[in-house]
Short mmCIF file of C-alpha atoms and ligand atoms in Angstrom, two decimals:
data_model
loop_
_atom_site.label_atom_id
_atom_site.label_comp_id
_atom_site.label_asym_id
_atom_site.label_seq_id
_atom_site.Cartn_x
_atom_site.Cartn_y
_atom_site.Cartn_z
CA MET I 1 -29.45 -12.20 17.40
CA ASN I 2 -25.71 -12.78 17.51
CA ASN I 3 -25.66 -16.01 19.45
CA LYS I 4 -22.32 -15.82 21.17
CA PHE I 5 -23.85 -18.18 23.71
CA ASP I 6 -24.76 -20.88 21.23
CA ASN I 7 -21.95 -20.82 18.77
CA ASN I 8 -19.58 -23.57 19.85
CA THR I 9 -17.30 -23.35 16.86
CA SER I 10 -15.97 -19.88 17.64
CA GLU I 11 -15.71 -20.49 21.35
CA LYS I 12 -11.96 -19.91 21.27
CA ASN I 13 -12.63 -16.32 20.27
CA GLN I 14 -15.15 -15.67 22.97
CA PRO I 15 -13.70 -13.62 25.77
CA ILE I 16 -16.98 -13.94 27.68
CA TRP I 17 -16.15 -17.54 28.50
CA GLU I 18 -12.58 -16.70 29.39
CA ASN I 19 -13.86 -14.52 32.20
CA LEU I 20 -16.17 -17.21 33.58
CA LYS I 21 -13.35 -19.69 33.40
CA LYS I 22 -11.43 -17.78 36.08
CA LEU I 23 -13.91 -19.16 38.59
CA LYS I 24 -13.76 -22.57 36.98
CA LYS I 25 -9.99 -22.66 37.36
CA GLN I 26 -10.20 -21.72 41.03
CA LEU I 27 -12.90 -24.30 41.74
CA LEU I 28 -10.94 -26.98 39.97
CA THR I 29 -7.84 -26.11 42.01
CA ALA I 30 -9.85 -26.72 45.18
CA PHE I 31 -10.73 -30.15 43.80
CA SER I 32 -7.22 -30.93 42.62
CA ASP I 33 -6.46 -33.51 45.32
CA ASN I 34 -8.23 -36.75 44.83
CA LYS I 35 -9.65 -36.56 48.32
CA PHE I 36 -12.69 -34.56 49.28
CA ASP I 37 -12.98 -33.49 52.91
CA ASN I 38 -13.91 -30.66 55.21
CA GLU I 39 -10.91 -28.65 54.10
CA THR I 40 -12.05 -28.86 50.51
CA LEU I 41 -15.45 -27.51 51.54
CA ILE I 42 -13.83 -24.57 53.33
CA GLU I 43 -11.62 -23.84 50.34
CA LEU I 44 -14.59 -24.00 47.97
CA GLU I 45 -16.58 -21.62 50.14
CA ASP I 46 -13.66 -19.16 50.07
CA VAL I 47 -13.40 -19.42 46.28
CA LEU I 48 -17.12 -18.76 45.90
CA ILE I 49 -17.01 -15.75 48.22
CA MET I 50 -14.02 -14.30 46.38
CA ALA I 51 -15.91 -14.73 43.13
CA ASP I 52 -18.61 -12.46 44.57
CA THR I 53 -21.10 -15.18 45.40
CA GLY I 54 -22.04 -13.43 48.62
CA PRO I 55 -21.50 -15.13 52.00
CA LYS I 56 -25.11 -16.27 52.44
CA THR I 57 -25.36 -17.93 49.03
CA ALA I 58 -21.85 -19.40 49.29
CA LYS I 59 -22.77 -20.94 52.64
CA GLU I 60 -25.98 -22.35 51.24
CA ILE I 61 -24.19 -23.90 48.28
CA ILE I 62 -21.54 -25.46 50.49
CA SER I 63 -24.02 -26.88 53.01
CA ASN I 64 -26.05 -28.23 50.12
CA LEU I 65 -22.92 -29.87 48.75
CA SER I 66 -21.90 -31.33 52.09
CA GLU I 67 -25.39 -32.81 52.51
CA GLN I 68 -25.09 -34.51 49.17
CA VAL I 69 -21.62 -35.80 49.90
CA SER I 70 -22.26 -37.19 53.36
CA GLU I 71 -19.44 -36.86 55.86
CA ASP I 72 -18.91 -40.50 56.72
CA SER I 73 -18.75 -41.51 53.11
CA TYR I 74 -16.80 -38.67 51.58
CA GLU I 75 -16.57 -39.61 47.99
CA ASN I 76 -13.75 -38.87 45.66
CA SER I 77 -13.39 -35.37 44.38
CA LYS I 78 -14.69 -36.24 40.91
CA SER I 79 -18.11 -37.18 42.19
CA ALA I 80 -18.20 -34.18 44.56
CA ARG I 81 -17.44 -32.00 41.55
CA LEU I 82 -20.43 -33.44 39.76
CA HIS I 83 -22.62 -32.59 42.75
CA LEU I 84 -21.34 -29.03 42.81
CA ALA I 85 -21.78 -28.66 39.05
CA ASN I 86 -25.39 -29.80 39.47
CA ILE I 87 -26.01 -27.33 42.29
CA ILE I 88 -24.59 -24.52 40.16
CA ASN I 89 -26.65 -25.56 37.15
CA GLN I 90 -29.84 -25.70 39.21
CA ARG I 91 -29.22 -22.18 40.45
CA LEU I 92 -28.54 -20.90 36.94
CA ASN I 93 -31.62 -22.66 35.58
CA LYS I 94 -33.68 -20.70 38.07
CA LEU I 95 -32.59 -17.56 36.23
CA CYS I 96 -34.16 -18.67 32.95
CA PRO I 97 -37.61 -17.27 32.07
CA ASN I 98 -40.49 -19.70 32.67
CA GLU I 99 -42.42 -18.42 29.72
CA PRO I 100 -41.52 -16.70 26.47
CA ILE I 101 -42.19 -13.01 25.93
CA SER I 102 -45.69 -12.73 24.55
CA ILE I 103 -45.88 -10.43 21.54
CA LYS I 104 -49.20 -10.24 19.75
CA LYS I 105 -49.72 -8.75 16.33
CA ASN I 106 -52.18 -5.82 16.38
CA GLN I 107 -51.62 -5.21 20.07
CA LEU I 108 -49.11 -2.83 21.55
CA THR I 109 -46.59 -4.35 23.96
CA VAL I 110 -44.49 -1.93 25.98
CA PHE I 111 -41.09 -2.51 27.54
CA LEU I 112 -40.01 -0.11 30.28
CA LEU I 113 -36.28 -0.26 30.96
CA VAL I 114 -34.94 1.09 34.24
CA GLY I 115 -31.64 1.04 36.08
CA VAL I 116 -28.81 3.05 37.53
CA ASN I 117 -26.72 5.47 35.46
CA GLY I 118 -24.64 3.89 32.75
CA SER I 119 -25.96 0.35 33.24
CA GLY I 120 -26.64 0.07 29.50
CA LYS I 121 -30.35 0.93 29.12
CA THR I 122 -30.14 2.96 25.93
CA THR I 123 -27.70 0.60 24.21
CA THR I 124 -29.91 -2.36 25.17
CA ILE I 125 -32.92 -0.59 23.67
CA GLY I 126 -30.99 -0.29 20.40
CA LYS I 127 -30.23 -4.03 20.50
CA LEU I 128 -33.79 -5.01 21.47
CA ALA I 129 -35.21 -2.91 18.63
CA HIS I 130 -32.98 -4.85 16.24
CA HIS I 131 -33.99 -8.18 17.77
CA PHE I 132 -37.75 -7.53 17.72
CA LYS I 133 -37.65 -5.96 14.26
CA ASN I 134 -35.82 -9.02 12.94
CA ASN I 135 -38.61 -11.13 14.39
CA GLY I 136 -41.14 -9.23 12.30
CA SER I 137 -42.50 -6.68 14.78
CA LYS I 138 -43.11 -3.02 14.07
CA VAL I 139 -40.97 -1.29 16.69
CA ALA I 140 -40.78 2.27 18.06
CA LEU I 141 -38.73 3.92 20.79
CA ALA I 142 -39.79 6.45 23.42
CA ALA I 143 -37.24 9.00 24.63
CA CYS I 144 -38.27 9.26 28.27
CA ASP I 145 -34.82 10.15 29.54
CA THR I 146 -35.58 13.85 29.74
CA PHE I 147 -32.89 14.37 32.35
CA ARG I 148 -29.70 14.22 30.31
CA ALA I 149 -29.50 16.62 27.36
CA ALA I 150 -27.72 14.16 25.06
CA ALA I 151 -30.00 11.21 25.86
CA LYS I 152 -32.45 11.99 23.09
CA ASP I 153 -29.68 12.24 20.49
CA GLN I 154 -28.25 8.91 21.64
CA LEU I 155 -31.64 7.24 21.26
CA ASN I 156 -32.16 8.90 17.87
CA ILE I 157 -28.93 7.31 16.64
CA TRP I 158 -30.24 3.86 17.64
CA GLY I 159 -33.56 4.73 15.99
CA GLU I 160 -31.77 5.60 12.75
CA GLU I 161 -29.58 2.52 12.88
CA ASN I 162 -32.69 0.36 13.24
CA GLY I 163 -34.85 2.39 10.87
CA VAL I 164 -37.56 2.80 13.53
CA THR I 165 -39.53 5.79 14.83
CA VAL I 166 -38.37 7.56 17.98
CA PHE I 167 -41.10 9.40 19.88
CA SER I 168 -39.71 12.37 21.77
CA SER I 169 -40.89 15.74 22.96
CA GLU I 170 -39.62 19.04 24.32
CA CYS I 171 -41.57 18.29 27.49
CA SER I 172 -39.40 17.55 30.52
CA ASP I 173 -41.91 15.21 32.17
CA PRO I 174 -41.10 11.60 31.20
CA SER I 175 -44.67 10.48 31.98
CA SER I 176 -46.11 12.92 29.43
CA VAL I 177 -43.59 11.80 26.81
CA ALA I 178 -44.51 8.17 27.53
CA PHE I 179 -48.24 8.85 27.36
CA GLU I 180 -47.86 10.59 24.00
CA ALA I 181 -45.64 7.78 22.73
CA VAL I 182 -48.26 5.17 23.66
CA THR I 183 -51.06 7.16 21.99
CA ASN I 184 -48.98 7.60 18.83
CA SER I 185 -47.90 3.96 18.83
CA ILE I 186 -51.52 2.78 18.97
CA GLU I 187 -52.44 5.16 16.14
CA GLN I 188 -49.53 3.94 14.03
CA ASN I 189 -50.13 0.23 14.71
CA ILE I 190 -46.79 -0.22 16.42
CA ASP I 191 -46.33 -3.70 17.96
CA ILE I 192 -43.51 -2.89 20.36
CA LEU I 193 -42.65 0.31 22.15
CA LEU I 194 -39.32 0.40 23.99
CA VAL I 195 -39.22 3.08 26.67
CA ASP I 196 -35.83 4.55 27.58
CA THR I 197 -35.54 6.13 31.03
CA ALA I 198 -32.96 8.24 32.79
CA GLY I 199 -30.39 6.45 34.91
CA ARG I 200 -31.11 6.87 38.60
CA LEU I 201 -29.87 5.71 41.94
CA PRO I 202 -32.71 4.05 43.80
CA SER I 203 -31.79 6.10 46.87
CA LYS I 204 -32.88 9.32 45.10
CA LYS I 205 -36.44 9.62 46.34
CA ASN I 206 -37.65 12.20 43.83
CA LEU I 207 -36.32 10.18 40.89
CA ILE I 208 -38.00 7.06 42.20
CA GLU I 209 -41.28 8.96 42.59
CA GLU I 210 -40.89 10.00 38.95
CA LEU I 211 -40.53 6.35 38.00
CA LYS I 212 -43.64 5.40 39.97
CA LYS I 213 -45.59 8.08 38.10
CA LEU I 214 -44.26 6.83 34.77
CA ASN I 215 -45.39 3.34 35.71
CA ARG I 216 -48.87 4.56 36.76
CA VAL I 217 -49.35 6.54 33.56
CA LEU I 218 -48.19 3.67 31.34
CA THR I 219 -50.36 1.15 33.20
CA LYS I 220 -53.45 3.35 32.80
CA ALA I 221 -52.72 4.24 29.18
CA LEU I 222 -52.24 0.60 28.23
CA SER I 223 -55.15 -0.93 30.17
CA GLU I 224 -55.07 -4.58 29.05
CA SER I 225 -51.92 -4.41 26.91
CA PRO I 226 -48.77 -6.05 28.26
CA LEU I 227 -46.21 -3.90 30.03
CA TYR I 228 -42.84 -5.50 30.72
CA LYS I 229 -40.72 -3.80 33.35
CA TRP I 230 -37.10 -4.79 33.19
CA ILE I 231 -34.13 -3.73 35.25
CA ILE I 232 -30.88 -3.31 33.34
CA LEU I 233 -27.92 -4.36 35.38
CA ASP I 234 -24.19 -4.21 34.69
CA SER I 235 -22.85 -7.77 35.16
CA ASN I 236 -20.05 -6.33 37.29
CA THR I 237 -22.28 -4.64 39.85
CA GLY I 238 -21.53 -7.33 42.41
CA GLN I 239 -23.35 -7.76 45.69
CA ASN I 240 -24.62 -4.19 45.63
CA ALA I 241 -26.96 -5.34 42.86
CA LEU I 242 -29.20 -7.04 45.39
CA ASN I 243 -29.84 -3.74 47.15
CA GLN I 244 -30.35 -1.96 43.87
CA ILE I 245 -32.87 -4.52 42.69
CA SER I 246 -34.84 -4.59 45.90
CA GLN I 247 -34.99 -0.79 46.03
CA PHE I 248 -36.20 -0.58 42.42
CA ARG I 249 -38.71 -3.30 43.22
CA GLU I 250 -40.18 -1.22 46.03
CA ALA I 251 -41.13 1.33 43.39
CA LEU I 252 -42.00 -0.94 40.52
CA ASP I 253 -43.13 -4.53 40.03
CA ILE I 254 -40.07 -5.44 38.00
CA ASN I 255 -40.53 -8.73 36.16
CA GLY I 256 -37.28 -9.24 34.31
CA LEU I 257 -33.60 -8.53 34.22
CA ILE I 258 -31.09 -7.83 31.48
CA LEU I 259 -27.46 -8.39 32.36
CA THR I 260 -25.30 -6.04 30.32
CA LYS I 261 -21.52 -6.08 29.80
CA PHE I 262 -21.47 -9.84 30.23
CA ASP I 263 -18.49 -9.77 27.86
CA GLY I 264 -16.51 -8.15 30.70
CA ILE I 265 -17.95 -10.09 33.63
CA ASN I 266 -15.28 -10.35 36.26
CA LYS I 267 -16.78 -12.35 39.07
CA ALA I 268 -19.17 -15.02 37.95
CA GLY I 269 -20.21 -15.96 41.47
CA PHE I 270 -22.54 -12.98 41.36
CA LEU I 271 -24.82 -14.96 39.01
CA LEU I 272 -25.32 -17.59 41.71
CA THR I 273 -26.49 -14.95 44.15
CA LEU I 274 -29.00 -13.57 41.65
CA SER I 275 -30.78 -16.89 41.63
CA ASP I 276 -31.80 -16.26 45.25
CA LEU I 277 -34.17 -13.56 44.05
CA ASP I 278 -37.69 -14.61 43.22
CA ASN I 279 -39.38 -13.99 39.89
CA LEU I 280 -36.50 -12.19 38.31
CA PRO I 281 -35.62 -14.06 35.12
CA VAL I 282 -32.68 -12.98 32.98
CA MET I 283 -34.47 -12.06 29.77
CA PHE I 284 -31.34 -11.22 27.77
CA VAL I 285 -27.64 -10.77 28.17
CA GLY I 286 -25.60 -7.96 26.60
CA THR I 287 -22.32 -9.24 25.20
CA GLY I 288 -20.78 -6.16 23.58
CA GLU I 289 -21.46 -2.66 22.33
CA SER I 290 -22.86 -3.34 18.90
CA ILE I 291 -26.44 -3.83 17.79
CA GLU I 292 -26.17 -7.61 17.51
CA ASP I 293 -24.52 -8.18 20.86
CA LEU I 294 -27.57 -9.51 22.65
CA SER I 295 -28.15 -13.15 23.58
CA VAL I 296 -30.64 -15.19 25.48
CA PHE I 297 -29.27 -16.47 28.79
CA ASP I 298 -28.13 -20.04 28.27
CA ALA I 299 -27.92 -21.47 31.79
CA LYS I 300 -26.37 -24.73 30.65
CA LYS I 301 -23.61 -23.05 28.71
CA VAL I 302 -22.85 -20.65 31.52
CA GLY I 303 -22.87 -23.50 34.04
CA ASN I 304 -20.52 -25.57 31.93
CA ASN I 305 -18.11 -22.70 31.76
CA ILE I 306 -18.15 -22.26 35.53
CA LEU I 307 -17.74 -25.95 36.33
CA GLY I 308 -18.44 -28.29 33.48
CA ILE I 309 -20.11 -31.61 34.21
CA ALA I 310 -17.73 -33.19 31.72
CA ASP I 311 -14.53 -31.89 33.33
N1 GTP F 401 -18.96 -4.13 26.56
C1 GTP F 401 -20.24 -3.78 26.67
N2 GTP F 401 -20.55 -2.48 26.78
C2 GTP F 401 -21.86 -2.15 26.90
C3 GTP F 401 -22.89 -3.13 26.91
N3 GTP F 401 -24.06 -2.48 27.05
C4 GTP F 401 -23.78 -1.16 27.13
N4 GTP F 401 -22.45 -0.95 27.04
C5 GTP F 401 -21.71 0.32 27.11
O1 GTP F 401 -21.97 0.93 28.37
C6 GTP F 401 -21.95 2.35 28.25
C7 GTP F 401 -23.24 2.93 28.83
O2 GTP F 401 -24.32 2.50 28.02
P1 GTP F 401 -25.68 3.30 27.90
O3 GTP F 401 -26.57 2.50 27.05
O4 GTP F 401 -25.45 4.71 27.52
O5 GTP F 401 -26.15 3.25 29.40
P2 GTP F 401 -27.45 3.92 30.05
O6 GTP F 401 -27.92 3.02 31.11
O7 GTP F 401 -28.41 4.29 29.00
O8 GTP F 401 -26.79 5.24 30.69
P3 GTP F 401 -27.59 6.50 31.30
O9 GTP F 401 -28.65 6.86 30.34
O10 GTP F 401 -26.53 7.55 31.44
O11 GTP F 401 -28.12 6.06 32.63
C8 GTP F 401 -21.77 2.64 26.75
O12 GTP F 401 -20.42 2.92 26.51
C9 GTP F 401 -22.18 1.32 26.08
O13 GTP F 401 -21.55 1.14 24.84
C10 GTP F 401 -22.51 -4.52 26.80
O14 GTP F 401 -23.33 -5.45 26.82
N5 GTP F 401 -21.18 -4.78 26.67
MG1 MG F 402 -29.35 6.10 28.61
#
């Protein structure tokens, strides 16, 4: 995996951090006076809201901060900054997975990727195939986006680039394609099957019903084998993401999130809002369009680039 997150030496060349630093600059401006008072709190709340933190989360962060920096003993801005950095880091830590992905040899593990149109599902499948193959797993892909004519071709290109099998069919029912892919994967001793799905708005009832069916069929076909259900979300979705996620969750017990297009993230405050959701760890982050542009979510690094403890 191309660890853009870990590689300190090339940090200068990492536009992903430049984008996060917009928020950092604004937060630091709010702290620029040496005093820290009620006005600073109001200014900070405004900065957070403008960075797409969402009014509820911004309010929570600010009241948390004001509790820690008690009113009659307002400390200097440096120590208040440390408090805020800690609050931000705690929220980002909540986004990290509690346990690693469990991949067993000689047992099929399936990953079902869902999300709205263009969020980056197919590209992420290409990157995940590369990642898991590099870790020694035998990987295959299932072309369950039967909606868009070119979807199969797009997945085939990722299959070729990774040198892995792509299971597809002329059948237009994604559940049948998925069932066949699982059967074939078990026969061929595949370790990991990555299931691509059509982009859909969660408000489209029939498409959500289709997803529920796909989930039912996969769950039955796999019996005891692990089935990961991840939502793929563009990092620039903003507050609308919360609706999207909760609507997808009504259909499917989603247990992970991949944030794509993190290289172009505009408003980092959105990440702080995500931490209000329960049991939705960020499994990976997409940092570009090529096969290696996938990283694990490094909460500390992200936190430091929003408001570094050492600033
Ligand atoms: N910069 C950047 N671009 C990305 C990333 N992930 C995906 N993309 C781009 O986003 C666009 C859409 O990606 P797809 O993988 O086709 O998205 P999708 O969710 O499969 O789209 P549908 O199947 O139409 O719903 C493509 O141009 C990708 O190259 C990322 O992490 N960073
Ligand atoms: Mg796609």
